[in-house]
XYZ file of C-alpha atoms in Angstrom:
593
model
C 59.413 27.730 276.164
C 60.626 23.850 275.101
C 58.843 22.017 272.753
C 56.624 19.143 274.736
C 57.802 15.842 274.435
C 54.670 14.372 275.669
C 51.591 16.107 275.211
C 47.650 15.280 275.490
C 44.885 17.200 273.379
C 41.204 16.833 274.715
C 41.332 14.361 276.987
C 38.554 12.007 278.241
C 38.180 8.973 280.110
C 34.560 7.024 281.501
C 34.677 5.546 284.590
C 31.755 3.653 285.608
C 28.548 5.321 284.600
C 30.172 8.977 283.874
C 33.104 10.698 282.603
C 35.911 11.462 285.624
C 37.559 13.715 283.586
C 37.036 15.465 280.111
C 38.508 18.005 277.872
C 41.758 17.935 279.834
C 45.011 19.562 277.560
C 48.127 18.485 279.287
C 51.857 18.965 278.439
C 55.422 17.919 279.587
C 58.842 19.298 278.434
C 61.935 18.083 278.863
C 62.594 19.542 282.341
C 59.385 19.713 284.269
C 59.296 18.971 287.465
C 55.252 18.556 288.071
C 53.343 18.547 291.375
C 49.716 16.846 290.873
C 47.461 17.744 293.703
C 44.186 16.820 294.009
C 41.389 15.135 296.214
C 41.650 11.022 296.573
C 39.341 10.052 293.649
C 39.725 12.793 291.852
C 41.757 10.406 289.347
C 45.251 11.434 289.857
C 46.492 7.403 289.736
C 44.460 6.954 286.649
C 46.063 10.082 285.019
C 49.515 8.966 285.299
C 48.306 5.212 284.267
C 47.215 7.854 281.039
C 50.530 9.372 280.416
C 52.356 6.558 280.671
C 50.545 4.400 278.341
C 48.961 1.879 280.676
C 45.694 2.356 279.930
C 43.884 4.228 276.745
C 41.543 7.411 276.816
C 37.763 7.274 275.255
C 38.726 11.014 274.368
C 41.753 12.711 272.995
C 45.007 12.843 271.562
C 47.969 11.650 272.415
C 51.886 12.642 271.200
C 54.980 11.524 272.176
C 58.516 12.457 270.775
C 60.060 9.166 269.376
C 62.113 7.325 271.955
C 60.971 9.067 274.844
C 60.920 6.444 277.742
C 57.489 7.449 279.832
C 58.177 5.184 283.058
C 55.369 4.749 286.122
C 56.268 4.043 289.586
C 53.388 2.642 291.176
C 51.965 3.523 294.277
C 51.312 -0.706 294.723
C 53.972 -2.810 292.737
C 52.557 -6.060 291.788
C 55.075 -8.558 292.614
C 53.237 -11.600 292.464
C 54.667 -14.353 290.744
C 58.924 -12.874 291.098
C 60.674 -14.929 293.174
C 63.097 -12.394 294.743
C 63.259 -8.507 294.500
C 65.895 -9.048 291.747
C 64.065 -11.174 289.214
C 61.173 -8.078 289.695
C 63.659 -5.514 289.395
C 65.124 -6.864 286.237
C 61.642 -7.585 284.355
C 61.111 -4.367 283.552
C 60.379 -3.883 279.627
C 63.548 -1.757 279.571
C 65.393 -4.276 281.590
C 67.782 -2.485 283.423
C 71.562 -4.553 283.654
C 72.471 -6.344 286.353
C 75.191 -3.878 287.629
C 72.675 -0.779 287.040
C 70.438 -2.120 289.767
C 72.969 -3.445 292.067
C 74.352 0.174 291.881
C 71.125 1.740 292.496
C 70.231 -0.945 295.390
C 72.838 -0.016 297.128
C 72.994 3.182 297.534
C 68.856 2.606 298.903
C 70.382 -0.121 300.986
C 68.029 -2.645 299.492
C 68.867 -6.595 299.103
C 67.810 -7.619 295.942
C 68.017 -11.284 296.493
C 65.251 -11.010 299.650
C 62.438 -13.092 298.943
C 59.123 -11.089 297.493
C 57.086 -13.074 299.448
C 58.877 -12.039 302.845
C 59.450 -8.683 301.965
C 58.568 -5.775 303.729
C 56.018 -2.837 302.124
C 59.857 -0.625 302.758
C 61.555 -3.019 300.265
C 58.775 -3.606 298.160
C 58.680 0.276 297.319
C 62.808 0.394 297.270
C 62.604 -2.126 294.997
C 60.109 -0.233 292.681
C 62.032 2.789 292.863
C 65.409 1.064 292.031
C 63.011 -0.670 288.884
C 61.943 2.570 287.752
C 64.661 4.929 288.366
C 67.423 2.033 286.494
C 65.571 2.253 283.611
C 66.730 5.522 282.688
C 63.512 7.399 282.095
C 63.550 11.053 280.004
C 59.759 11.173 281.955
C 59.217 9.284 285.154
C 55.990 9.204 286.973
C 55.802 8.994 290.374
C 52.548 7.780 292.684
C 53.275 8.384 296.434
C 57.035 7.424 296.234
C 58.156 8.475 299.867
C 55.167 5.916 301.284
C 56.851 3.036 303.280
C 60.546 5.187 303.019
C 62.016 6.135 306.151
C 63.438 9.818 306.175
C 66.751 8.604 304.761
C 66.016 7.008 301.492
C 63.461 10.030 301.053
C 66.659 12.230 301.367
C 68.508 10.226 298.923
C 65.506 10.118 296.429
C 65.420 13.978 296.437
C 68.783 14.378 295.916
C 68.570 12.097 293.044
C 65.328 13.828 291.302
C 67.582 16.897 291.850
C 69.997 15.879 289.722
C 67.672 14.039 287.299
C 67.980 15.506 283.688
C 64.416 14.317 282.911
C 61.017 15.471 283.586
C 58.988 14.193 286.270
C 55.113 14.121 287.393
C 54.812 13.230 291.045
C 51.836 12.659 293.263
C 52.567 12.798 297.065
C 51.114 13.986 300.459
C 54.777 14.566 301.672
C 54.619 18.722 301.539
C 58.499 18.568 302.287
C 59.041 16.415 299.587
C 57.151 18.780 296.838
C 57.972 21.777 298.338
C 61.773 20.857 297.830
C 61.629 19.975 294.730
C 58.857 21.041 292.048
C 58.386 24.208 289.979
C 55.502 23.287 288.130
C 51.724 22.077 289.424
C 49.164 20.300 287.758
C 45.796 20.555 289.687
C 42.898 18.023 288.909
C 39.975 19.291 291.075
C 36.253 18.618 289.797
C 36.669 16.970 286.261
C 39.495 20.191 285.429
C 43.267 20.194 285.390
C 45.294 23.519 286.301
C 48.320 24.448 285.107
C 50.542 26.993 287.255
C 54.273 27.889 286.572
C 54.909 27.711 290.398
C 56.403 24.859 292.520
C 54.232 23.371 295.370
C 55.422 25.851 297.515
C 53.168 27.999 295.981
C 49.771 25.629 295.768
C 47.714 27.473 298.342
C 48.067 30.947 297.853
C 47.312 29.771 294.349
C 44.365 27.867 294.946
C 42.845 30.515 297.220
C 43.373 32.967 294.155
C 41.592 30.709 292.213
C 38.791 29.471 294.819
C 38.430 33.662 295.459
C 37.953 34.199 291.483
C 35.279 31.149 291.294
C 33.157 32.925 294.245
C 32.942 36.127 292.925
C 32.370 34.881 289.502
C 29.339 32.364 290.788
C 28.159 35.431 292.661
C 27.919 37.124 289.364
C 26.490 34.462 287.666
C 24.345 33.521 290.874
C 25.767 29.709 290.541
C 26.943 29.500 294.142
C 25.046 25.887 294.789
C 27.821 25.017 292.433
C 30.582 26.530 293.966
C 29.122 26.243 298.038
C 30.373 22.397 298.877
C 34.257 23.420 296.907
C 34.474 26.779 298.880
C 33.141 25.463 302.305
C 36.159 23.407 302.056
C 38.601 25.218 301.230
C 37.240 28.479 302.711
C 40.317 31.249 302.881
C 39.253 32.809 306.442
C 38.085 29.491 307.890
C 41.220 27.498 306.688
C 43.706 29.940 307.376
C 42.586 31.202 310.935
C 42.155 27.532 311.922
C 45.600 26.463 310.809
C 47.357 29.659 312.752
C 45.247 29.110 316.112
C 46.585 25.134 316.042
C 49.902 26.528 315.094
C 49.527 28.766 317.847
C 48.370 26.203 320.403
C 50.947 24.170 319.504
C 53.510 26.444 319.638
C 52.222 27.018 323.553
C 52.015 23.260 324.105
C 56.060 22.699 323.322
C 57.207 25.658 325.317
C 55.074 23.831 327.871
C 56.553 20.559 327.667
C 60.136 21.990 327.173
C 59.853 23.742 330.696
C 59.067 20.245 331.773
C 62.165 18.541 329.936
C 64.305 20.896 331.470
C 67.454 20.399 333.693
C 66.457 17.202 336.758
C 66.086 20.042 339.300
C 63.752 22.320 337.382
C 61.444 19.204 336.180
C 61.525 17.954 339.310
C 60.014 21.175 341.338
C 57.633 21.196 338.454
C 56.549 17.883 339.293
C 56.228 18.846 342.879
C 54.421 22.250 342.183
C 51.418 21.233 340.125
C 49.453 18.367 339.203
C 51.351 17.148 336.540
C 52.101 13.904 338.582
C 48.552 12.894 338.635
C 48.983 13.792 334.485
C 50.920 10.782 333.556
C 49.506 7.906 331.498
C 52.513 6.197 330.620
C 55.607 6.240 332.858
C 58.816 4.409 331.575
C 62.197 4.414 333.884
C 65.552 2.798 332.248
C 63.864 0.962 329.914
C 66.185 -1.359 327.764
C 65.213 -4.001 325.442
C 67.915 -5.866 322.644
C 67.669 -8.189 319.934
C 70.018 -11.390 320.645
C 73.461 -8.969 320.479
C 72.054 -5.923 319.372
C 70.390 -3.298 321.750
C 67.337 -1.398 320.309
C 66.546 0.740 323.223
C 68.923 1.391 326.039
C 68.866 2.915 329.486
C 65.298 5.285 328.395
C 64.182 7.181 330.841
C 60.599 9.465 329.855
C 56.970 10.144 331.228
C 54.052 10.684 328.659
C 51.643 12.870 329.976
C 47.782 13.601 329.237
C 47.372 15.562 325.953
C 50.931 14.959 324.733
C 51.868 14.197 320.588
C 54.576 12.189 320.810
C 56.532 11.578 317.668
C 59.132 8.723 317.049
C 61.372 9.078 314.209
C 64.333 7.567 312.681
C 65.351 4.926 309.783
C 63.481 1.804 308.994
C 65.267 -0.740 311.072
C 65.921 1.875 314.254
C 63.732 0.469 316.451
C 60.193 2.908 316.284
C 57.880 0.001 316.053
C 60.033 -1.635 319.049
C 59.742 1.394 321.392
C 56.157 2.056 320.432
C 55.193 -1.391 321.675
C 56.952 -0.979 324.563
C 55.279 2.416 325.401
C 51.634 0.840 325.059
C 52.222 -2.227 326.939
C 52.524 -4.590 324.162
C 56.041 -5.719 324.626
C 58.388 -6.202 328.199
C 61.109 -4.402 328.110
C 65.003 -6.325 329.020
C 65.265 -4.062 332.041
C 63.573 -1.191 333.684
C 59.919 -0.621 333.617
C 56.931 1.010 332.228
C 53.817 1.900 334.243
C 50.268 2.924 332.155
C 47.654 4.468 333.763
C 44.748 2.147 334.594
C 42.272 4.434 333.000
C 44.046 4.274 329.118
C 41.491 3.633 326.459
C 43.778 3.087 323.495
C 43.430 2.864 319.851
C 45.428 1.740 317.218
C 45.172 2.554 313.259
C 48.422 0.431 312.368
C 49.753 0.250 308.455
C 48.249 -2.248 307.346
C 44.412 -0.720 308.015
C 43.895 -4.494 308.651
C 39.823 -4.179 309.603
C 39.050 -2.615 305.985
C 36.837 -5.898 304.389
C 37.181 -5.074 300.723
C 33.516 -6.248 300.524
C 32.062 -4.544 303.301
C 29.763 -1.019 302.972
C 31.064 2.454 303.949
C 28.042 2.388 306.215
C 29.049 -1.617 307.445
C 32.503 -0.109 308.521
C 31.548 3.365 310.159
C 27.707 2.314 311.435
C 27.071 -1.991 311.446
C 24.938 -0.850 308.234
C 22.885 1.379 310.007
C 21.680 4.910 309.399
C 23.252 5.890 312.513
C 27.095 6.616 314.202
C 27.459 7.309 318.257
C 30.341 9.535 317.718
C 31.634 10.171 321.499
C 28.691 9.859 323.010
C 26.421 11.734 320.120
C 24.662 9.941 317.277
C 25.365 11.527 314.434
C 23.525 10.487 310.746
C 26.347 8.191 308.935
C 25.667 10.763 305.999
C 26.756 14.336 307.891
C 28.935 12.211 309.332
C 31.160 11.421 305.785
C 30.328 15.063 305.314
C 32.964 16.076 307.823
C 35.475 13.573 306.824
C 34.921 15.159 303.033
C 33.258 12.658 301.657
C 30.328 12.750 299.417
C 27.244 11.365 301.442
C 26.212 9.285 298.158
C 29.293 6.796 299.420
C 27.772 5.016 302.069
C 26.353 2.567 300.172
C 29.437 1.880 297.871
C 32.088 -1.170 298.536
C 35.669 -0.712 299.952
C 37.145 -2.524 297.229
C 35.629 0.198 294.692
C 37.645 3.407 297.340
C 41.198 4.343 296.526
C 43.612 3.654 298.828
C 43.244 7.517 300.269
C 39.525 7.161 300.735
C 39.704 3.990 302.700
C 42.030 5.212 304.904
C 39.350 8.301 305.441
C 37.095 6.148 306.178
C 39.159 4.134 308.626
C 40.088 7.436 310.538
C 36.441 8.518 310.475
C 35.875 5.274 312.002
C 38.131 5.202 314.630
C 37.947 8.981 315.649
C 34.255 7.940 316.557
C 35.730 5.645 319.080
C 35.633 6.986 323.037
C 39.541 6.860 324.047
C 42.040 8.529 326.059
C 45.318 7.488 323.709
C 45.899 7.377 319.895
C 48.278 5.516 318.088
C 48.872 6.174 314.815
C 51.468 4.024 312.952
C 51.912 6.363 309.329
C 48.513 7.554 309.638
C 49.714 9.849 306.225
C 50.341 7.297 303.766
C 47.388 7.129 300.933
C 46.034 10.598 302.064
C 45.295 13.495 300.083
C 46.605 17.052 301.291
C 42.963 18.276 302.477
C 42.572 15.495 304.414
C 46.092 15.797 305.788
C 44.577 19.011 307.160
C 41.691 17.250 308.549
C 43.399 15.057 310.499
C 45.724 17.441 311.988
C 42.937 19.712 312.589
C 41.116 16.091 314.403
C 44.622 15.277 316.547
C 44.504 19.120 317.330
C 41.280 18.829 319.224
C 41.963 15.521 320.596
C 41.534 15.860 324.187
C 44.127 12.335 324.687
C 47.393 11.275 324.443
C 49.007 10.598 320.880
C 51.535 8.449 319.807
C 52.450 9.365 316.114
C 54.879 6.957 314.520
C 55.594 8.692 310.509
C 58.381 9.606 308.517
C 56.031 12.670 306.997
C 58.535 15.700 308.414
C 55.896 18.664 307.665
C 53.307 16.455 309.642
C 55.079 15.945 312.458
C 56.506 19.783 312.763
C 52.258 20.502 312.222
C 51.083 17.896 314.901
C 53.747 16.830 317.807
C 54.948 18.254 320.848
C 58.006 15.895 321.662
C 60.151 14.279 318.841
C 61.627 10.565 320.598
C 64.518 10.348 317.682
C 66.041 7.000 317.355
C 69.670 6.371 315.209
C 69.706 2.530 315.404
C 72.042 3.173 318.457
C 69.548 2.162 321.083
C 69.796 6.019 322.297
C 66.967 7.862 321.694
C 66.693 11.721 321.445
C 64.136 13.376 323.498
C 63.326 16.866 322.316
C 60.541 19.374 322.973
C 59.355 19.908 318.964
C 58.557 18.514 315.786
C 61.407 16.856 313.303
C 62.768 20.480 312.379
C 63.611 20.502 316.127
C 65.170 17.217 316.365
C 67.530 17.490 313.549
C 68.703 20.792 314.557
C 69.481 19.309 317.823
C 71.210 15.955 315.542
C 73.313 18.319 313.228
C 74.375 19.959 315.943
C 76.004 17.099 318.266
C 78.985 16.621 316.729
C 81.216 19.870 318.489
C 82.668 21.335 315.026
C 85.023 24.389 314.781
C 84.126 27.147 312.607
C 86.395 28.461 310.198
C 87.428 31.915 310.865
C 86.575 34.557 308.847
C 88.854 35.571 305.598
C 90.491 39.282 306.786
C 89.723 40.648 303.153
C 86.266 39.464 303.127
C 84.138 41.860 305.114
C 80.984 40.133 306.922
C 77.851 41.312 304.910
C 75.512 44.284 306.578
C 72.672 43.019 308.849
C 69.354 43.229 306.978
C 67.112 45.151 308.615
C 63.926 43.250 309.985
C 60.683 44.425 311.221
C 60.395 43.167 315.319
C 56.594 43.535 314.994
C 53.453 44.646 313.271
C 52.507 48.280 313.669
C 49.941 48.946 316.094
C 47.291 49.565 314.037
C 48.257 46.276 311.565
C 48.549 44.313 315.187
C 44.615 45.985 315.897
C 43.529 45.194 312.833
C 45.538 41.719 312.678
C 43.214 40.864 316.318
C 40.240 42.896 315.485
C 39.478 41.426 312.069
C 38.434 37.878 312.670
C 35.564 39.016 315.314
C 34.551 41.316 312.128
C 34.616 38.571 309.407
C 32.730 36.526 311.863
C 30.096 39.527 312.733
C 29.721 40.166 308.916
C 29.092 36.210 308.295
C 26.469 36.216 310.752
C 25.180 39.449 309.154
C 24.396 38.323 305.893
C 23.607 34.502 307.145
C 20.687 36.614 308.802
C 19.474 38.934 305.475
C 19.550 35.993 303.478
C 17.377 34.036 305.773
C 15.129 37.059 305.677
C 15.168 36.773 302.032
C 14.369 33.126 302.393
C 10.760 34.494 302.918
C 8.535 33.617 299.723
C 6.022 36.364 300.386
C 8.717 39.548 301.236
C 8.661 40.505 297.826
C 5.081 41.008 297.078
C 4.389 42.174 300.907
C 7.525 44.585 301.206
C 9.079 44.901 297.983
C 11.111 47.827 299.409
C 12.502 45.945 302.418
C 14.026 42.814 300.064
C 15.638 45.927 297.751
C 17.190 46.642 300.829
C 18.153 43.366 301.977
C 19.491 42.854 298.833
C 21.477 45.860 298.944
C 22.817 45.269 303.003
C 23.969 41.486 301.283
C 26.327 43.067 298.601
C 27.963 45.483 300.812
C 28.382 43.481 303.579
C 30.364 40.548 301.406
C 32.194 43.647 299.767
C 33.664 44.491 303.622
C 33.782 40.763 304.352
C 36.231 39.926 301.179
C 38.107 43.198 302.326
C 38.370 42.282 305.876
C 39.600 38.893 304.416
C 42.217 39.840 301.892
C 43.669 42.374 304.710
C 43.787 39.678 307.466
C 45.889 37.113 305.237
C 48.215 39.779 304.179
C 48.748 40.496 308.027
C 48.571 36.921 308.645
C 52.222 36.429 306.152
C 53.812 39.324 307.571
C 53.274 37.823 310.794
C 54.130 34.010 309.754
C 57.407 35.865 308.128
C 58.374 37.726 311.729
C 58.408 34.352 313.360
């Protein structure tokens, strides 16, 4: 094991009226390449601000080998008072040379001499990176670099941190991004920070070890109250079977739609077969539309139907925005037309989160300061209501301008999911978010009964969430394929016709590996039977600890609560069981595809 080059010893920091963190021990060698999860508030921002030097601890030690160059990459550059992305770039306190920047720029394909003031929240954050990264960092620290990239420069920033010779700490909701390319995670949950020798990759089966450890040791202790709200949560059997029925039902949904996309004979029998014609809410036929010479969208031809995800990808400048607006209505195509059903109710959550009033309540945003939210039709107290956007109910009452960036953007989807509507449009809906509400929301757009229209450059979200991929290459063509990105650039690499080169005759082709086609019966039993039994057990020992509830069974029937007490500890024995036996099943199934 290296020797750390920056290191921190018992570290504290207050933040308003009580410590967010405290006794944390952290460490960095030379060639770390760091994941730090946690929850939006949980002080991830203010930990790199820490380990950079921004800002000093109330608690703690800090070392640093001499001439180590510790260098943050904001999540929010402050530009003000730079005339042009250049003078910004080259302000940094290890002022990078001219050339060193240029070089960097290009290669993001970033004008340094645009104007800060015009510049887009893309350029802004190219601009940062090419700040940060020509500064030649032996530790750089990175908050939410891929927000505001489009899937190109995120390529080109990964295969730059590959080849990095530093360390790195990185805080992102891009799963792609970390999966690719840490082998360490940090995990600040609750006031404590985890260390694991594992790459993102291997976060959850992590955390549930962890999560599974705390429950049995709070059971011990009988300090579950503690425990209950972080468990709930992140619950193994509710989690996991939730994700792999929406995997599932997604899964169903594309091979749906794909029969659909089919050959113009097959779709058009389907058409004429079922009711799907009475399904479509937005109906476009050789839609064109160009920019003076250039032609954004040409000759488009697609119908949207009720309880699509429809995601549009492609590079900043391709024309997403462009065919979004002409898909809602908001812009006239050139040529062709688009017809919208008279019944959409649409809404919009665009980048810019636009209706968040930094001085405004939680409660002013989600409930016109009331007690009380009509969520579809059902009122629903504002308080349970945070509850099942994972907020702490305590937060009504506090200002937007005192959130994080994540948290207002919870509260903006809480707000608009509340909304009645028929067709969701959701223009990077991922940037700011943490990873558990990443699940939320895909768990929310799961059970949305509408239409959705998911514009993001987030490639695990979109493979989660979307049933069509519209992929646009600056062409004016645009791809139409049944899937999530995976799907579409599979389809993209394999467009251009290339030969393969035969075989060497003194190399022999290696032996097939042998491969399981299916669980056993009794795993595929077990694999269906299980949840009804984790379920049945739940409800089991919901109902003897009710029973135990009772003040007076003790002194009435002390025999009867010895029993109860018993029934409880066997019955979460089978439970766990059932549990660990299920997710093992549940892998070998997720690895036969």
């Amino acid at each position: 094991m290296a020797a750390p080059i920056l290191a921190y010893e018992d570290l504290g920091l207050v933040q308003g009226a009580g410590w967010l963190f405290r006794h944390l021990d952290l460490y960095i060698q030379p060639r770390d390449r760091l994941a730090l999860i946690g929850r939006n508030g949980a002080g991830k921002t203010t930990l790199l601000k820490l380990i950079a030097g921004r800002i000093d601890a109330d608690e703690g030690r800090r070392t640093i080998v001499p001439g180590t160059k510790a260098i943050l990459l904001e999540q929010e550059p402050d530009l003000t008072g730079f005339a042009t992305l250049a003078d910004y770039v080259l302000s940094a306190p290890d002022a990078p040379e001219h050339y060193e920047a240029e070089a960097i720029a290009d290669q993001l394909g970033i004008d340094l001499t645009r104007q800060c003031g015009t510049a887009s929240g893309g350029e802004r954050r190219r601009a940062a990176i090419v700040r940060a990264l020509a500064q030649s960092p032996d530790v750089l620290l990175l908050d939410e670099p891929t927000n505001h990239l489009d899937i190109a420069a995120i390529e080109w920033l990964e295969d730059w941190l590959q080849r990095f010779n530093g360390a790195f700490v990185v805080i992102s909701h891009d799963r792609t991004f970390l999966t690719r390319l840490t082998k360490q995670t940090l995990w600040l949950d609750r006031g404590t920070l985890r260390r694991a020798e594992i790459g993102f990759g291997g976060f959850e089966a992590w955390t549930d070890q962890v999560a599974a450890e705390e429950q049995r040791a709070a059971e011990k202790l009988d300090a579950k109250l503690k425990l209950e709200e972080h468990w709930l949560q992140r619950g193994v059997t509710g989690r996991r079977r939730r994700n792999q029925g929406r995997l599932t039902k997604l899964k169903d949904m594309r091979a749906e739609r794909a029969a659909m996309m089919g050959t113009q004979g097959t779709a058009a029998l389907a058409m004429a077969n079922d009711d799907a014609r009475s399904k479509v809410v937005i109906d476009a036929k050789q839609v064109s539309k160009s920019f003076g010479d250039r032609a954004i969208i040409r000759d488009l031809t697609f119908r949207v139907t009720r309880g699509d995800r429809i995601g549009l990808v492609g590079r900043n400048g391709a024309g997403k925005s462009t065919l979004l607006k002409l898909l809602t209505g908001e812009l006239e195509p050139d040529s062709g037309s688009v017809k919208l059903a008279k019944t959409l109710q649409a809404i919009i959550i665009d980048q810019q989160r636009s209706m968040m009033a930094p001085e405004k309540r939680v409660r002013d945003v989600l409930a016109d300061g009331g007690d009380w939210i009509e969520v579809l039709g059902v009122k629903k107290h504002v308080h349970g209501y945070l509850k099942e956007f994972l907020f702490d109910p305590s937060i009504a009452d506090a200002r937007i301008a005192s959130l994080s960036g994540g948290e207002r953007s919870r509260v903006l989807l809480a707000r608009e999911f509340a909304r009645p509507s028929n067709l969701l449009v959701l223009d990077e809906p991922t940037n700011d978010l943490d990873l558990e509400t990443l699940d939320l929301l895909q768990e929310v757009i799961a059970d949305y009964d509408g239409t959705v229209l998911i514009v993001s450059h987030d490639r695990d979200f979109l493979d989660r969430t979307v049933t069509v991929t519209l992929g646009l290459d600056g062409s004016g063509a645009v791809d139409i394929v049944a899937g999530g990105y995976e799907d579409w650039e599979r389809q993209r690499k394999r467009r251009p016709e290339t030969k393969k080169p035969a075989p060497k005759a003194d190399v022999a082709p290696p032996p097939p590996r042998p491969t399981r086609a299916k669980l056993s019966y009794k795993d595929q039993r077990d694999f269906d039977q299980l949840p009804a039994r984790i379920d049945a057990l739940d409800a089991q020992i919901a109902r003897d600890e009710a029973a135990m509830a009772d003040p007076g069974l003790y002194a009435r029937d002390p025999g009867g609560f010895d029993r109860l007490t018993r029934a409880i500890a066997v019955a979460r024995e089978e439970k766990e069981a059932a549990e660990l036996r299920w997710l093992e099943l549940a892998e070998q199934v997720e690895a036969l595809g």
